[in-house]
Short mmCIF file of C-alpha atoms in Angstrom, two decimals:
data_model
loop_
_atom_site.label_atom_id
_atom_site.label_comp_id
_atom_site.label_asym_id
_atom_site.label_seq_id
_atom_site.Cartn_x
_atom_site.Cartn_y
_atom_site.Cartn_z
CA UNK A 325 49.00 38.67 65.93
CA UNK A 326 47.71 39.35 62.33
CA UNK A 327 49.37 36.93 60.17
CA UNK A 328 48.38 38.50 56.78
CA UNK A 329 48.20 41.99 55.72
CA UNK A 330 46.30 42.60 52.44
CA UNK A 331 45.13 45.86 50.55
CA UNK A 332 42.13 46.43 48.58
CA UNK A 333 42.76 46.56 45.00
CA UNK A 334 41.94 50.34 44.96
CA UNK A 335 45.37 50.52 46.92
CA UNK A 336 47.17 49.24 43.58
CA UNK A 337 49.76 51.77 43.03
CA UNK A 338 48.89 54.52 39.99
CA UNK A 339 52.73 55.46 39.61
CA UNK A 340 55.77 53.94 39.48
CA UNK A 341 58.89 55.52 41.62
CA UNK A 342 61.60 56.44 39.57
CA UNK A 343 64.98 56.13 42.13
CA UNK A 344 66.77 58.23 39.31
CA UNK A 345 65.33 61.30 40.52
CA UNK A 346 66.87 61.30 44.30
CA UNK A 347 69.71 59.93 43.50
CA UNK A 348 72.43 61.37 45.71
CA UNK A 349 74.24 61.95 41.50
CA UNK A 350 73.06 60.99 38.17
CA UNK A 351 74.04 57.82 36.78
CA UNK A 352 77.15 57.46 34.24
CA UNK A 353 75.84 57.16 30.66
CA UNK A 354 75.26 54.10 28.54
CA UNK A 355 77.75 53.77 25.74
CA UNK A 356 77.22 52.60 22.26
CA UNK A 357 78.95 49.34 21.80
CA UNK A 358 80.31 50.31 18.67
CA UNK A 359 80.97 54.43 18.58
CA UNK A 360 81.40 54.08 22.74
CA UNK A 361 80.41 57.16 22.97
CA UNK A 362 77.02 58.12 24.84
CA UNK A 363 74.02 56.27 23.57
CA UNK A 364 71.39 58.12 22.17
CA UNK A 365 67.32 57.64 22.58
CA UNK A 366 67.21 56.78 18.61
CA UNK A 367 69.85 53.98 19.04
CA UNK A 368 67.55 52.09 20.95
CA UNK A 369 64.80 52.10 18.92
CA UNK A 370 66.02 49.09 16.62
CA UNK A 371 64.85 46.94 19.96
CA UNK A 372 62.92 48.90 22.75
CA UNK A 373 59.63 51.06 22.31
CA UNK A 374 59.81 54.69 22.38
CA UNK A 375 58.21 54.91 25.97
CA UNK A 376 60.45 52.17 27.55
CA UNK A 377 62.89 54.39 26.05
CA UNK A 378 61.52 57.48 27.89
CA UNK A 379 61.47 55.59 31.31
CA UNK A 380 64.74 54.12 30.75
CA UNK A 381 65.82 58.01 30.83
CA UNK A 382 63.57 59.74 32.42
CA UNK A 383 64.33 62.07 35.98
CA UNK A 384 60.52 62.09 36.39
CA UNK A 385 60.33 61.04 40.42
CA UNK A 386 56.94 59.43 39.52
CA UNK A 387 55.67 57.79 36.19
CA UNK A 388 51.78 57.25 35.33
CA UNK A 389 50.97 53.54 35.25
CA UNK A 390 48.64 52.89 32.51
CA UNK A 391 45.34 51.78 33.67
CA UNK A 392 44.92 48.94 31.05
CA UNK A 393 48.28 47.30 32.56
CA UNK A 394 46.79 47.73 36.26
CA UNK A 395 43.66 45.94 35.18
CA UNK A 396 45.85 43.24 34.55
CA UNK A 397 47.96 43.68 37.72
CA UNK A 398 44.38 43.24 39.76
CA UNK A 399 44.96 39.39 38.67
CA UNK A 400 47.05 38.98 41.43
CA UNK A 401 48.08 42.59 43.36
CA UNK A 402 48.30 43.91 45.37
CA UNK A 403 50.13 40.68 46.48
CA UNK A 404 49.68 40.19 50.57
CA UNK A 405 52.71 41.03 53.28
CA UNK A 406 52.71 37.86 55.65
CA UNK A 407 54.50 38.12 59.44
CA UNK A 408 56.33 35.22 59.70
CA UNK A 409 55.07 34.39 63.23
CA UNK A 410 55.99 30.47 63.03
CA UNK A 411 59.34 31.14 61.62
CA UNK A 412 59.29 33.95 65.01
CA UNK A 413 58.51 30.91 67.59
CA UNK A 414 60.90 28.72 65.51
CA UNK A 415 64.14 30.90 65.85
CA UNK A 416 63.12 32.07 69.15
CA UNK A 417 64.19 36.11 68.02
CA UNK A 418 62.48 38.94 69.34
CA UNK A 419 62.78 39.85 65.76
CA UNK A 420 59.42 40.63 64.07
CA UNK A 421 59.75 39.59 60.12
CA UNK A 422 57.61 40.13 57.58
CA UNK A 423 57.28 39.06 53.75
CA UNK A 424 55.93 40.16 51.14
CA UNK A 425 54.98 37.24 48.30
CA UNK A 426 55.22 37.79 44.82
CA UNK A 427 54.41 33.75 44.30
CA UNK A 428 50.68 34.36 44.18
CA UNK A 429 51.55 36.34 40.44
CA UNK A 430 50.24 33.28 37.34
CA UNK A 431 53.44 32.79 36.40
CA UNK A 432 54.64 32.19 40.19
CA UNK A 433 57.15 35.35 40.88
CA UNK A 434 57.82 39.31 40.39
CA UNK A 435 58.65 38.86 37.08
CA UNK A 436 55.53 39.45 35.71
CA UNK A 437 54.98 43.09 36.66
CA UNK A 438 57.52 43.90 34.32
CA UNK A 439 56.62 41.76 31.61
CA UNK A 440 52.58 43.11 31.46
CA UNK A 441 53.72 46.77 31.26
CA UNK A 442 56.75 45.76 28.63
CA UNK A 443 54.59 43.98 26.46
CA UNK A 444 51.73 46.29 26.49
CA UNK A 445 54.27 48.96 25.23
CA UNK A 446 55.37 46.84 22.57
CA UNK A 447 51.76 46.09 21.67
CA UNK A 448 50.36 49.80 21.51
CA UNK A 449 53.61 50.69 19.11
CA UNK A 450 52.45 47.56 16.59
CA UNK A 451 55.50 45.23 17.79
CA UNK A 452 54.18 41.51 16.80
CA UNK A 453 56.75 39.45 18.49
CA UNK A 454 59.32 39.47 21.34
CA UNK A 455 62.52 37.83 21.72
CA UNK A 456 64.31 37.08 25.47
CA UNK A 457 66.63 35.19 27.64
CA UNK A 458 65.51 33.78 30.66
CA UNK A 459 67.96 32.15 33.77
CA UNK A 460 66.14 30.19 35.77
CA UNK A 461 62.93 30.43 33.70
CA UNK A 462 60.58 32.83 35.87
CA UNK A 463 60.99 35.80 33.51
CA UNK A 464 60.54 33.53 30.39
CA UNK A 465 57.46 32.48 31.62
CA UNK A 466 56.44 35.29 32.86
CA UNK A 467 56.97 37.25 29.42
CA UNK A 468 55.02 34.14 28.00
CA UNK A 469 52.66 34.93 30.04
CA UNK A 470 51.98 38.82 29.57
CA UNK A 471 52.54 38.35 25.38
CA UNK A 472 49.69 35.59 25.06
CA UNK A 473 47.24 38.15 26.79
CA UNK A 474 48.48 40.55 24.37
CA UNK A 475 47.99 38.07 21.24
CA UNK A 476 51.74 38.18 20.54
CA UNK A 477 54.45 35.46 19.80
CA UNK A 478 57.49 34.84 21.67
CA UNK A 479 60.66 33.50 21.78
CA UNK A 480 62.38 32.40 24.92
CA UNK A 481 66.64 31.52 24.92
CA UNK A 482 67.05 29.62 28.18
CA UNK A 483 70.16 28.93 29.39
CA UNK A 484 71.14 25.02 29.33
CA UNK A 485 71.99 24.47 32.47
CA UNK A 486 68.34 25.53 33.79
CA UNK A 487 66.80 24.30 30.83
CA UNK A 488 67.86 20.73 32.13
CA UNK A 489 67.52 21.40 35.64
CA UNK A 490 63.86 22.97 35.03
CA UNK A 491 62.12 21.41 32.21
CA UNK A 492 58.53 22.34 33.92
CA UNK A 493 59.63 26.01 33.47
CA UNK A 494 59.61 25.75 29.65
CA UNK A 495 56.39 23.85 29.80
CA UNK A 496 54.79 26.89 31.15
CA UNK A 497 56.11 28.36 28.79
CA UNK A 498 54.85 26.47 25.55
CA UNK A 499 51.24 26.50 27.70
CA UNK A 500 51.28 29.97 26.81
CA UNK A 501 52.30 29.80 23.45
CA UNK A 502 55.94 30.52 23.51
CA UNK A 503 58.80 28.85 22.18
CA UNK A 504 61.45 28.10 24.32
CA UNK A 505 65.14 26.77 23.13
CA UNK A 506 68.50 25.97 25.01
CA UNK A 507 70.96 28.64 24.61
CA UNK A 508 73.67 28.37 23.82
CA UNK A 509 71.38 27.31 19.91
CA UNK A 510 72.44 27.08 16.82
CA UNK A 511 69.26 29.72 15.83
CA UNK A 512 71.78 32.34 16.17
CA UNK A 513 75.53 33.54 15.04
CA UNK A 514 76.23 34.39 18.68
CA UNK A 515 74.89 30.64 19.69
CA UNK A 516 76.88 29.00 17.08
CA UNK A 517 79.90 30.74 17.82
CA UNK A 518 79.81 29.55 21.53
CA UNK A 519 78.72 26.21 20.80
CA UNK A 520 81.52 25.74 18.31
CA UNK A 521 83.92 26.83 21.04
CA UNK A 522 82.43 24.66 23.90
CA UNK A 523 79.57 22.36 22.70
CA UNK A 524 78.88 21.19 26.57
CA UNK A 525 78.68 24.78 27.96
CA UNK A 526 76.34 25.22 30.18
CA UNK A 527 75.34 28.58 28.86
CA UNK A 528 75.01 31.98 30.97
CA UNK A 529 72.86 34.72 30.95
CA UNK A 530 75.21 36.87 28.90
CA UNK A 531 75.02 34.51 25.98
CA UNK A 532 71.44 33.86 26.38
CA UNK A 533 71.14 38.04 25.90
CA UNK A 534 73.60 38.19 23.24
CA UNK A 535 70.99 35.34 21.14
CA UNK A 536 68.02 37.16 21.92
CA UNK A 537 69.04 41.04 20.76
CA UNK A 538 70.34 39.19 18.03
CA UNK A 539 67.73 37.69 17.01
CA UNK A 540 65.59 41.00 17.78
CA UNK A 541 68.25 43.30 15.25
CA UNK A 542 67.52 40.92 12.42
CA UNK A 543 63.28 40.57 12.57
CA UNK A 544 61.62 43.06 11.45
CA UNK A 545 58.24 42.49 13.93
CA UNK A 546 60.57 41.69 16.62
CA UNK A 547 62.14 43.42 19.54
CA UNK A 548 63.67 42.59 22.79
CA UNK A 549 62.58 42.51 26.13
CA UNK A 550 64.81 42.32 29.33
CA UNK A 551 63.49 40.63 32.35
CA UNK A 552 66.36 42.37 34.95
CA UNK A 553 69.09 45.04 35.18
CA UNK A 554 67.83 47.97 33.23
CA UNK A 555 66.45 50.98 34.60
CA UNK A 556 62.39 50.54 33.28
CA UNK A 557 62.43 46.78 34.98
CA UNK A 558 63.69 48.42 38.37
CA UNK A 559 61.27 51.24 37.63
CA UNK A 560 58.10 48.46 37.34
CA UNK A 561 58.81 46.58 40.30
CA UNK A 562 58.65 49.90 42.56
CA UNK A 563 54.89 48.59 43.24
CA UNK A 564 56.53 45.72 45.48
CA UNK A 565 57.96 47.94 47.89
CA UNK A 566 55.17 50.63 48.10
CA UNK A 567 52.74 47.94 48.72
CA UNK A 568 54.93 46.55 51.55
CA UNK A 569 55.22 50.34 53.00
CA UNK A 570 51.54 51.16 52.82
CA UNK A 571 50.94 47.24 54.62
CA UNK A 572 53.58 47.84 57.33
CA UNK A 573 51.75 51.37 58.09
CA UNK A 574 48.66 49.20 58.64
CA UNK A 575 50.16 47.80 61.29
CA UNK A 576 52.17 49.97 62.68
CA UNK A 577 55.27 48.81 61.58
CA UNK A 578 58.42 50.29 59.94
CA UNK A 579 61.57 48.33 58.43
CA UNK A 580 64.94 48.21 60.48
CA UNK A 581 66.36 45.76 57.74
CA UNK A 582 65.06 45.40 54.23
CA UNK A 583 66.58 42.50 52.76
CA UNK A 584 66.66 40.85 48.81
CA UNK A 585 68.25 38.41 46.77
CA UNK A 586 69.98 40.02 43.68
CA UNK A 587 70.95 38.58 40.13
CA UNK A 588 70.27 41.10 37.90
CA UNK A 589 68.84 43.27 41.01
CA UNK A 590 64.92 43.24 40.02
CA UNK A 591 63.33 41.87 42.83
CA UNK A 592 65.53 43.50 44.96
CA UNK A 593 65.03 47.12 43.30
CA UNK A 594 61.78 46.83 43.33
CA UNK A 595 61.63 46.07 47.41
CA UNK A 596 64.42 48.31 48.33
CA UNK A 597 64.14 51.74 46.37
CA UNK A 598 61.33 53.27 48.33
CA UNK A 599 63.02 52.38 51.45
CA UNK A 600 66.00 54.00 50.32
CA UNK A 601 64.15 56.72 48.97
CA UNK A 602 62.95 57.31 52.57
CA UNK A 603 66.43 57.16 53.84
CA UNK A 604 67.72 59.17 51.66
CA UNK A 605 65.23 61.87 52.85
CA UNK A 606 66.19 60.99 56.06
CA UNK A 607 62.75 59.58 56.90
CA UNK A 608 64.42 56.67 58.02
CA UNK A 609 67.42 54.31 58.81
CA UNK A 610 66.63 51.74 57.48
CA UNK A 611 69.88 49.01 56.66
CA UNK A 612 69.14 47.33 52.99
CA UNK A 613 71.10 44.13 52.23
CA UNK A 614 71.42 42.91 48.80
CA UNK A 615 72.47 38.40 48.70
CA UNK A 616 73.91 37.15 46.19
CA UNK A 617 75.21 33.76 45.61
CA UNK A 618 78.89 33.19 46.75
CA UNK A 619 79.33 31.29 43.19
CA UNK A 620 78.69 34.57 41.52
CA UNK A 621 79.32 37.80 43.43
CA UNK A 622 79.01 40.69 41.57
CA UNK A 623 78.31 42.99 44.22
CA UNK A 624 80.86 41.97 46.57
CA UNK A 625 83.95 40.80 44.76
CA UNK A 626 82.81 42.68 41.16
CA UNK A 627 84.54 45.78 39.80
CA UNK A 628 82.49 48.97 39.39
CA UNK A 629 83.08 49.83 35.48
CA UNK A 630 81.86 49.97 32.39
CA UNK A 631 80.67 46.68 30.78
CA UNK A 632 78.59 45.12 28.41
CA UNK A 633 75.43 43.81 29.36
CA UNK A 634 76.62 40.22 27.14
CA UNK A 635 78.99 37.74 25.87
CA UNK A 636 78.81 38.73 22.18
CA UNK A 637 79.10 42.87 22.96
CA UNK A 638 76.12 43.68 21.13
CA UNK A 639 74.04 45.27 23.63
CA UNK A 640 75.03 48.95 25.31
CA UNK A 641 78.05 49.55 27.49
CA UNK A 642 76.50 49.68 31.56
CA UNK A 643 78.55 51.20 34.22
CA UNK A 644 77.44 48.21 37.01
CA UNK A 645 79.18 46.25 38.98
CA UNK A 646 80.38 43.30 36.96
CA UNK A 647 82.25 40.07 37.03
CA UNK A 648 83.37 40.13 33.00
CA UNK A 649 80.96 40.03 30.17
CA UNK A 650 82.65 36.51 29.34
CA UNK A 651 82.28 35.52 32.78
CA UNK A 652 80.31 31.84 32.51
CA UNK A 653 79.48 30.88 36.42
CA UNK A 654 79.01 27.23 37.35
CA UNK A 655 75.64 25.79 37.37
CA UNK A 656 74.29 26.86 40.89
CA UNK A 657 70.25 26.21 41.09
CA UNK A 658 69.86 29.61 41.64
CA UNK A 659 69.68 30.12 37.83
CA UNK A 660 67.91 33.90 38.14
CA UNK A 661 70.84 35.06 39.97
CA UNK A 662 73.78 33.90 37.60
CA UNK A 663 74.67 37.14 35.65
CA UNK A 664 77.56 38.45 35.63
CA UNK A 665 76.59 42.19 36.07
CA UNK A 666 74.19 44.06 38.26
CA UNK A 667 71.94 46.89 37.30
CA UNK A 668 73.28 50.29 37.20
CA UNK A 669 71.28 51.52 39.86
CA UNK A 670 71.33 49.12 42.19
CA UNK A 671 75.36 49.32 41.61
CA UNK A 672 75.31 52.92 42.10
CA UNK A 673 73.27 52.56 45.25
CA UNK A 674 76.18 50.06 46.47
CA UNK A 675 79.17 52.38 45.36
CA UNK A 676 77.58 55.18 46.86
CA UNK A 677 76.98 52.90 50.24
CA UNK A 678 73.47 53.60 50.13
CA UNK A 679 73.03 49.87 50.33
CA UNK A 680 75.31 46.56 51.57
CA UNK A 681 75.90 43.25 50.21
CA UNK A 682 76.86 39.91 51.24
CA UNK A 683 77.13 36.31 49.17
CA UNK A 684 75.94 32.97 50.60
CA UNK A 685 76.77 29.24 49.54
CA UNK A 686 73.68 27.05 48.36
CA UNK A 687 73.96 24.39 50.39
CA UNK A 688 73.56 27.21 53.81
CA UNK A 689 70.76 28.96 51.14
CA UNK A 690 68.42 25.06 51.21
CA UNK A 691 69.26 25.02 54.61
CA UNK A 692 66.86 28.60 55.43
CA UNK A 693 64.59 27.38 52.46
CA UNK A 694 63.66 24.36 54.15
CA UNK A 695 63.72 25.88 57.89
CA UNK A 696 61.38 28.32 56.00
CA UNK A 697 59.04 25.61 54.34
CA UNK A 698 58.67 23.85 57.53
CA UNK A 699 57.69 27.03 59.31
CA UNK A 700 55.83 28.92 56.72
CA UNK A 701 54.79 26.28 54.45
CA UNK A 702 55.91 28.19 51.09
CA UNK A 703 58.38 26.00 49.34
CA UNK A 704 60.43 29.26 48.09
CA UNK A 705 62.47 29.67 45.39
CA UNK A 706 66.10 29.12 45.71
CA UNK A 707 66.40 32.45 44.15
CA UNK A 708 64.22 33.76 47.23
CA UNK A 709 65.86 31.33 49.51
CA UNK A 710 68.94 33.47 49.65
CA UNK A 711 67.55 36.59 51.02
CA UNK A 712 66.07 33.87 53.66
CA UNK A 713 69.01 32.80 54.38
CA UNK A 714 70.09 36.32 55.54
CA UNK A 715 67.06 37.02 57.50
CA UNK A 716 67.30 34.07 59.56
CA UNK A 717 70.89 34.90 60.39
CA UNK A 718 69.80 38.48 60.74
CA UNK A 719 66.97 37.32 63.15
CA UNK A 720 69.29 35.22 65.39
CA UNK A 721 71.67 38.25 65.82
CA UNK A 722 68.51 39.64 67.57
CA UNK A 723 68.14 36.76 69.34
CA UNK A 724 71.74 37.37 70.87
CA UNK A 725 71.21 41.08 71.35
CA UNK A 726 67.71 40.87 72.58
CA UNK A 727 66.94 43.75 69.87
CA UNK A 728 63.56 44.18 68.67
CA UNK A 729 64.21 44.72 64.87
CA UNK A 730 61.22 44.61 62.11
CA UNK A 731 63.39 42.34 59.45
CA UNK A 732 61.20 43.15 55.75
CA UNK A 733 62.41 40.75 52.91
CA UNK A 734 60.67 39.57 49.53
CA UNK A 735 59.95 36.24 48.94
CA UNK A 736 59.93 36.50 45.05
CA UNK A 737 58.87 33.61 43.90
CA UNK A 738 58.00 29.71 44.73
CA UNK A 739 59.86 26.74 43.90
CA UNK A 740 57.40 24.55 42.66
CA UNK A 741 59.38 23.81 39.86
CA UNK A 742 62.87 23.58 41.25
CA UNK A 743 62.01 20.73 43.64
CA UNK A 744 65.05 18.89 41.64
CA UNK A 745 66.97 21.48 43.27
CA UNK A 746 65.64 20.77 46.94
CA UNK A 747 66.04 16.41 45.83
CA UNK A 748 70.07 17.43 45.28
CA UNK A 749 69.78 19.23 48.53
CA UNK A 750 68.56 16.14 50.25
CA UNK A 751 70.88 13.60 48.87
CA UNK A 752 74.00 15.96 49.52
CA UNK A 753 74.76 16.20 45.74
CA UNK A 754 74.88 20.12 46.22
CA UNK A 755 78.48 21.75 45.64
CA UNK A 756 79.56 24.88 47.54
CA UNK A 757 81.12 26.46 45.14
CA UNK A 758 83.00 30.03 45.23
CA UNK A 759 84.59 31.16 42.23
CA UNK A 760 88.10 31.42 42.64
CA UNK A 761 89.28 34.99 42.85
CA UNK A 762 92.25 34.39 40.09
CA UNK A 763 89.32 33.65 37.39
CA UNK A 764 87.56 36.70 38.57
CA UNK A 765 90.44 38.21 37.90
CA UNK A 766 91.03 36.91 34.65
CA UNK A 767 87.07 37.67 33.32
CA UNK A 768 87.98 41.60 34.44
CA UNK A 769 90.72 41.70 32.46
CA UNK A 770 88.96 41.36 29.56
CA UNK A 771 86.72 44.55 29.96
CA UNK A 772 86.31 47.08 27.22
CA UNK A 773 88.28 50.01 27.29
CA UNK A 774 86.99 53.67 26.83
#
């Protein structure tokens, strides 16, 4: 009946897993914006360091993890698994679930074991500031976080609609020394340019990007820093999932269903891709479920093509699954999971049916947050919330079949600071909203052309 599962800090992963290498075939190329034809190592290097660089790149299966960024990790990992015995009784499910929490990071979620190894790059190649978009606000603050340890400045565009919904977010932010604006701003010529064509916008993740590579290209001391989607933030969350596999072996458990909410597909990566890794060496069976809100499915009703990672087309052409670069969801409180792409990998794990999706509405999403809180006593994230949505429905299938299934899902992140979210919840003032196909439609017709 062990509740928590913890490792000693020597069990901090050394390496990171790099899903590139076992790959069942290598990823399509990134494509200059401008030449569209393959991008280069050297045309990154206006924004990225050169090891970032390497990593985004690399076929290496395993990558060193520097020791000065684990003596930083050792501030809060190895993070503990939990089994969610009260949630167990609640449901009544022969299902045994377990979660791993990332809420026990500073900054409150996974971000920031991306954001300590991307800033310590930056550092050791003489970068003095760092420009980023955040959603929902966790990977703002968490990059906040990781460059005031690094004696660093910052600059955080956070899109409106969060920004209002989540003003505590960009006080954490300031507390650690970071500026943090609304984006669509007028600091930029991509802000302007959307403001002047619809002042209320409530702003996206696309334009929020397209701001902060902006502003990057034109400071000298600056480059930019991505808190999802690209290959060297899936790489650094790999210690999520090979924590959870070394914690499940201490109990004798192994994963029938992996499950985690995707946005950008960060937190999910960095659960799932040693569990596929396993399957895909046939170590396992394991079934890996990506949710994703139904007000902005990418996985399940995007098209697999080339796109660019923005509004403005200033950053690389991805092949990902993808809604439309212009695409501008509705204001869900799920902020970290409003993009309108989803990283390459994680989209070439889902077009090669490695892994499944499915998209829930928010109001079902509060629903399993609150079952959860009342159960578990984390207040989640409503980010998080949606992969608990699917494990409680993936629990009370067990319930029906009598099945004994081990259900493993990340809780990424608490929602201390969305509790506005959980007051709309209460007072019914939460839309279901699914994006009409037609406008899907429409956003995909706009995609570049090769």
């Amino acid at each position: 009946m062990q509740t928590k599962i913890i490792l000693d800090e020597n069990e901090l992963p050394k390496k990171w897993y790099n899903i590139q290498a076992d790959l069942l075939s290598p990823l399509d190329p990134p494509m200059h914006p401008q030449t569209k034809k393959p991008l280069e190592p050297a045309d990154l290097e206006a924004i990225f360091p050169k090891e970032l660089i390497r990593q985004e790149m690399s076929q290496d299966r395993y990558i060193d993890i520097p020791e000065e960024v684990r003596d930083i990790l050792l501030l809060w990992r190895p993070s503990p698994l939990f089994r969610a015995h009260k949630l167990e009784k609640f449901l009544k499910t022969p299902a045994k679930i377990f979660y791993k929490y990332e809420g026990v990071s500073p900054p409150g979620s996974h971000k920031p074991n991306t954001a300590i190894a991307q800033t310590y790059y930056n550092m050791k190649e003489g970068i003095e500031r760092i420009a980023t978009e955040t959603g929902a606000g966790q990977w703002g603050s968490s990059l906040a976080f990781a460059t005031q340890l690094y004696g660093m400045e910052c600059k955080v565009y956070m899109v409106r609609g969060s920004y209002d919904q989540k003003p505590y977010r960009k006080m954490m932010m300031q507390v650690w020394g970071a500026e943090c604006v609304p984006s669509p701003s007028p600091d930029t010529n991509a802000g302007r340019a959307m403001l002047e064509k619809d002042p209320n916008t409530p702003g996206s993740l696309g334009i929020a990007i397209s701001e902060a590579v902006e502003d990057a290209a034109t400071h000298a001391n600056t480059n930019y820093s991505l808190g999802s989607v690209l290959n060297h933030v899936c790489l650094h969350q790999t210690i999520i999932g090979q924590e959870a596999q070394k914690q499940l072996a201490m109990v004798d458990a192994t994963a029938d269903i992996v499950i985690g909410s995707a946005g950008g597909g960060s937190n999910f990566a960095g659960t799932a891709f040693p569990f596929v890794k396993d399957n895909i060496d046939k170590k396992s069976e394991t079934d890996i479920i990506a949710v994703e809100p139904a007000a902005c499915p990418t996985l399940t009703k995007g098209l697999y093509a080339y796109d660019y990672g923005d509004v403005a087309g200033l950053t690389p052409l991805l092949k990902m699954f993808t809604l439309g670069h212009d695409f501008i969801p509705p204001s869900i409180h799920a902020g970290g999971l409003r993009y309108h792409g989803m990283a390459p990998l994680v989209s070439k794990l889902h077009a090669d049916k490695l892994i499944t999706s499915t998209s829930v509405h928010q109001n079902e999403v509060f629903d399993a947050a609150v079952t959860f809180a009342r159960t578990e006593g984390i207040i989640p994230a409503p980010e998080a919330a949606h992969a608990i949505r699917v494990v409680i429905d993936k629990a009370l299938e067990c319930k029906k079949t009598g099945e004994e299934k081990t259900i493993l899902f990340n809780n990424s992140g608490h929602g201390h600071f969305d509790l506005s979210s959980y007051e709309a919840y209460f007072a019914g003032n939460l839309p279901d909203y699914e994006y009409p196909a037609e406008l899907i439609a429409e956003s995909l017709r706009h995609l570049p052309s090769l």
